[in-house]
Amino acid sequence: MSRDLSDATLDELRLALADDVAANAAFDGWNAQAVAMAALANGVDADVAMLVYPGGAPDMIDAWFASIDDAMAQRFDGGALDNMKIRQRIAALVEARLELLSGKREALRRAQAILAMPQNLRRAARLGWRTADRMWRLAGDSATDYNHYSKRALLAGIYAATAIVFVDDESDDWAETRAFLSRRIDNVMQFEKTKAKWLGSTQYRPSLSRFIGRLRYPAV
């Protein structure tokens, strides 16, 4: 359905056109033709539309992923995750995001191939981190220590691997993808338990850095 985007800013156009660009990218690839068709469907000048994706395909994919993240967050407005355990929250968020992508799996497949190119690996890592961070925040994570980084790195890896399984999953209701995701989350939960035990056992061990500091600046 065409929307009135006549007064939209470039930033607003970037997200507003992203889903239609992805729909066209499934057939035409992530290129100017996909943007032109999305612009035509929404009554936007094609030259103006191209201005919002100056970096070409990676910028288009970036915008699409951002729009999916926003849609994922909207699904859980109103405390829908509040009564779930943390494991269930993460699984629900990942599955919701995949469901939002389900109608455009070919576009996702093409996006994965582009992001896997050597020149785009840093961009791919940044996008994965952004999605993982959004999921953890929606799940209620408020860690600010090294756990903040380890949790996001692990989830980014889990999501990327699950998305690769997802694009080729022809099982009913994506049963293979859901099973794969469940196993990966189980592995992470076990890792977190092991890490917590290790940290607990080392909490009261002498600190070498603290000992050296006291030698230099003894307490009085």
PDB file of N, CA and C in Angstrom, residues 4-6 8 14 72 76 111 114 125 128 140 166 180 184 197:
ATOM      1  N   ASP A   4       1.904   8.209   2.207  1.00  0.00           N
ATOM      2  CA  ASP A   4       2.248   9.590   1.913  1.00  0.00           C
ATOM      3  C   ASP A   4       3.596   9.913   2.558  1.00  0.00           C
ATOM      4  N   LEU A   5       4.629   9.928   1.733  1.00  0.00           N
ATOM      5  CA  LEU A   5       5.973  10.214   2.216  1.00  0.00           C
ATOM      6  C   LEU A   5       6.497  11.517   1.640  1.00  0.00           C
ATOM      7  N   SER A   6       5.577  12.358   1.187  1.00  0.00           N
ATOM      8  CA  SER A   6       5.970  13.594   0.519  1.00  0.00           C
ATOM      9  C   SER A   6       6.749  14.534   1.433  1.00  0.00           C
ATOM     10  N   ALA A   8       8.475  13.432   4.174  1.00  0.00           N
ATOM     11  CA  ALA A   8       9.411  12.641   4.979  1.00  0.00           C
ATOM     12  C   ALA A   8      10.838  13.142   4.807  1.00  0.00           C
ATOM     13  N   ARG A  14      14.591   6.433   4.763  1.00  0.00           N
ATOM     14  CA  ARG A  14      15.514   5.303   4.855  1.00  0.00           C
ATOM     15  C   ARG A  14      14.824   4.076   5.439  1.00  0.00           C
ATOM     16  N   MET A  72      10.240  -5.924  15.681  1.00  0.00           N
ATOM     17  CA  MET A  72      10.394  -6.935  16.733  1.00  0.00           C
ATOM     18  C   MET A  72      10.082  -6.326  18.102  1.00  0.00           C
ATOM     19  N   PHE A  76       6.546  -6.762  21.374  1.00  0.00           N
ATOM     20  CA  PHE A  76       6.620  -7.074  22.805  1.00  0.00           C
ATOM     21  C   PHE A  76       6.336  -5.852  23.678  1.00  0.00           C
ATOM     22  N   ALA A 111      21.195 -10.913   1.248  1.00  0.00           N
ATOM     23  CA  ALA A 111      21.835  -9.992   2.192  1.00  0.00           C
ATOM     24  C   ALA A 111      22.990 -10.671   2.917  1.00  0.00           C
ATOM     25  N   ILE A 114      26.028 -10.804   0.703  1.00  0.00           N
ATOM     26  CA  ILE A 114      26.691  -9.505   0.583  1.00  0.00           C
ATOM     27  C   ILE A 114      27.485  -9.182   1.837  1.00  0.00           C
ATOM     28  N   ALA A 125      29.374  -7.459  11.425  1.00  0.00           N
ATOM     29  CA  ALA A 125      29.559  -7.616  12.872  1.00  0.00           C
ATOM     30  C   ALA A 125      28.828  -6.520  13.631  1.00  0.00           C
ATOM     31  N   GLY A 128      25.095  -7.262  13.571  1.00  0.00           N
ATOM     32  CA  GLY A 128      24.782  -8.357  14.479  1.00  0.00           C
ATOM     33  C   GLY A 128      24.798  -7.916  15.922  1.00  0.00           C
ATOM     34  N   GLY A 140      15.459  -7.249  29.259  1.00  0.00           N
ATOM     35  CA  GLY A 140      15.622  -6.694  30.593  1.00  0.00           C
ATOM     36  C   GLY A 140      17.041  -6.683  31.115  1.00  0.00           C
ATOM     37  N   PHE A 166      17.895 -20.934   9.004  1.00  0.00           N
ATOM     38  CA  PHE A 166      16.537 -20.503   8.712  1.00  0.00           C
ATOM     39  C   PHE A 166      16.276 -20.323   7.213  1.00  0.00           C
ATOM     40  N   PHE A 180      17.425 -26.021  16.378  1.00  0.00           N
ATOM     41  CA  PHE A 180      18.806 -25.530  16.344  1.00  0.00           C
ATOM     42  C   PHE A 180      18.969 -24.385  17.335  1.00  0.00           C
ATOM     43  N   ARG A 184      21.390 -24.128  20.777  1.00  0.00           N
ATOM     44  CA  ARG A 184      22.399 -23.076  20.947  1.00  0.00           C
ATOM     45  C   ARG A 184      22.160 -22.297  22.248  1.00  0.00           C
ATOM     46  N   LYS A 197      29.868 -20.046  38.346  1.00  0.00           N
ATOM     47  CA  LYS A 197      30.543 -20.854  39.364  1.00  0.00           C
ATOM     48  C   LYS A 197      32.021 -20.495  39.445  1.00  0.00           C
TER      49      LYS A 197
END
